[in-house]
Short mmCIF file of C-alpha atoms in Angstrom, two decimals:
data_model
loop_
_atom_site.label_atom_id
_atom_site.label_comp_id
_atom_site.label_asym_id
_atom_site.label_seq_id
_atom_site.Cartn_x
_atom_site.Cartn_y
_atom_site.Cartn_z
CA MET A 23 133.18 44.55 -5.53
CA ARG A 24 135.53 47.23 -4.26
CA ASP A 25 135.29 49.37 -7.40
CA GLY A 26 131.51 49.03 -7.48
CA ASN A 27 131.16 49.97 -3.82
CA ALA A 28 133.40 53.01 -4.27
CA ALA A 29 131.47 54.17 -7.36
CA PHE A 30 128.14 53.68 -5.54
CA ALA A 31 129.35 55.60 -2.47
CA ASP A 32 130.66 58.42 -4.68
CA LEU A 33 127.32 58.60 -6.49
CA LEU A 34 125.33 58.86 -3.25
CA TYR A 35 127.69 61.29 -1.55
CA HIS A 36 128.17 63.69 -4.44
CA THR A 37 124.56 63.78 -5.66
CA GLY A 38 122.71 63.54 -2.33
CA MET A 39 120.72 60.58 -3.62
CA ARG A 40 119.12 58.10 -1.27
CA ARG A 41 120.45 54.52 -1.23
CA THR A 42 117.32 53.12 -2.89
CA GLU A 43 117.49 55.77 -5.61
CA GLY A 44 121.13 55.04 -6.41
CA ALA A 45 120.69 51.27 -6.23
CA GLY A 46 117.77 51.36 -8.64
CA LEU A 47 119.48 53.37 -11.38
CA LEU A 48 120.20 51.60 -14.62
CA THR A 49 123.64 52.23 -16.09
CA PHE A 50 122.28 54.43 -18.88
CA GLU A 51 120.37 56.58 -16.36
CA VAL A 52 123.61 57.83 -14.81
CA PRO A 53 124.22 61.27 -16.35
CA ASN A 54 127.00 61.22 -18.92
CA GLY A 55 126.31 64.32 -20.99
CA GLU A 56 128.73 66.98 -22.00
CA PHE A 57 130.08 69.02 -19.13
CA SER A 58 129.43 72.65 -19.96
CA SER A 59 130.31 73.58 -16.40
CA ARG A 60 131.53 71.62 -13.39
CA LEU A 61 128.30 69.60 -13.21
CA VAL A 62 126.09 67.58 -15.53
CA ARG A 63 122.34 67.45 -14.96
CA GLY A 64 120.46 64.17 -14.60
CA ARG A 65 117.15 62.95 -13.26
CA VAL A 66 116.24 60.38 -10.64
CA PRO A 67 113.44 58.40 -12.34
CA ALA A 68 109.93 58.92 -11.00
CA ALA A 69 109.65 55.24 -10.03
CA LEU A 70 112.65 55.64 -7.69
CA SER A 71 112.10 59.16 -6.40
CA LYS A 72 110.63 59.33 -2.94
CA GLY A 73 110.00 63.04 -2.88
CA ARG A 74 108.60 63.60 -6.39
CA PRO A 75 106.84 60.45 -7.56
CA GLN A 76 105.13 62.18 -10.50
CA ARG A 77 108.25 63.41 -12.33
CA GLY A 78 111.29 62.21 -10.47
CA ARG A 79 113.80 64.75 -9.30
CA VAL A 80 116.82 66.51 -10.70
CA MET A 81 120.34 65.55 -9.64
CA TYR A 82 123.72 66.99 -10.52
CA LEU A 83 126.89 64.96 -10.98
CA ASP A 84 130.46 66.22 -11.09
CA ARG A 85 133.07 65.02 -13.57
CA PRO A 86 135.32 62.99 -11.19
CA THR A 87 132.32 61.06 -9.84
CA GLN A 88 130.99 60.38 -13.35
CA GLU A 89 134.45 59.19 -14.42
CA SER A 90 134.73 56.79 -11.46
CA ILE A 91 131.30 55.32 -12.25
CA GLU A 92 132.20 55.02 -15.95
CA ALA A 93 135.50 53.31 -15.07
CA TYR A 94 133.64 50.75 -12.95
CA VAL A 95 130.94 50.11 -15.59
CA THR A 96 133.44 49.61 -18.43
CA GLY A 97 136.02 47.81 -16.29
CA ALA A 98 135.28 45.63 -13.28
CA ARG A 99 131.54 45.37 -13.92
CA GLU A 100 132.08 44.23 -17.49
CA VAL A 101 134.38 41.47 -16.24
CA GLU A 102 131.76 40.37 -13.69
CA VAL A 103 128.99 40.29 -16.32
CA ARG A 104 131.13 38.28 -18.76
CA SER A 105 131.94 35.81 -15.98
CA GLY A 106 128.24 35.44 -15.15
CA GLN A 107 127.38 34.90 -18.81
CA ALA A 108 130.10 32.26 -19.20
CA SER A 109 128.89 30.37 -16.12
CA GLY A 110 125.25 30.41 -17.30
CA ARG A 111 124.09 32.39 -14.27
CA TYR A 112 121.63 34.52 -16.26
CA GLU A 113 119.91 31.65 -18.08
CA SER A 114 118.26 30.42 -14.87
CA ASP A 115 116.39 33.72 -14.40
CA LYS A 116 112.95 32.98 -15.83
CA ALA A 117 111.63 36.51 -15.30
CA GLY A 118 114.50 38.39 -16.95
CA LEU A 119 113.85 41.98 -17.91
CA ILE A 120 115.00 43.07 -21.36
CA VAL A 121 115.56 46.78 -22.00
CA GLU A 122 114.65 47.34 -25.63
CA GLY A 123 115.10 51.09 -25.87
CA MET A 124 114.71 54.45 -24.22
CA SER A 125 113.90 58.04 -25.05
CA ARG A 126 115.65 61.14 -23.79
CA ALA A 127 114.32 64.59 -23.03
CA ARG A 128 117.07 67.23 -23.24
CA GLY A 129 119.72 64.52 -22.86
CA VAL A 130 118.16 62.96 -19.75
CA PRO A 131 116.64 59.44 -19.96
CA ASP A 132 112.90 59.93 -20.02
CA LYS A 133 111.14 56.63 -20.75
CA VAL A 134 112.39 53.06 -20.91
CA LEU A 135 110.80 50.44 -23.15
CA SER A 136 111.20 46.98 -21.65
CA SER A 137 109.72 43.51 -21.77
CA ARG A 138 109.88 40.28 -19.79
CA GLU A 139 111.40 37.14 -21.25
CA ALA A 140 108.79 34.54 -22.10
#
């Protein structure tokens, strides 16, 4: 939990995102493009954006913050997910959401194709 909380706090502090915006991001929506400067550009999805519900809004992420989020996702979070899978925690969720794909516009996630488990 500690690594996840630190990564979440870093994300909110360094991007200026609201708590609900940061909490609703999927892992692949966190910007991870090439850093041509100090910052990488990303987009808060329209469904999460309070101020711009039509298009979402632009956010900028610095390299140390992106690296701390990536370290959490590939480290502690992966261990937690594997533990949940081994214990059967996810099988009891009858309304599971399956992300089947996504499209990107200029490197930023644009649309997500998903379905519900039957």
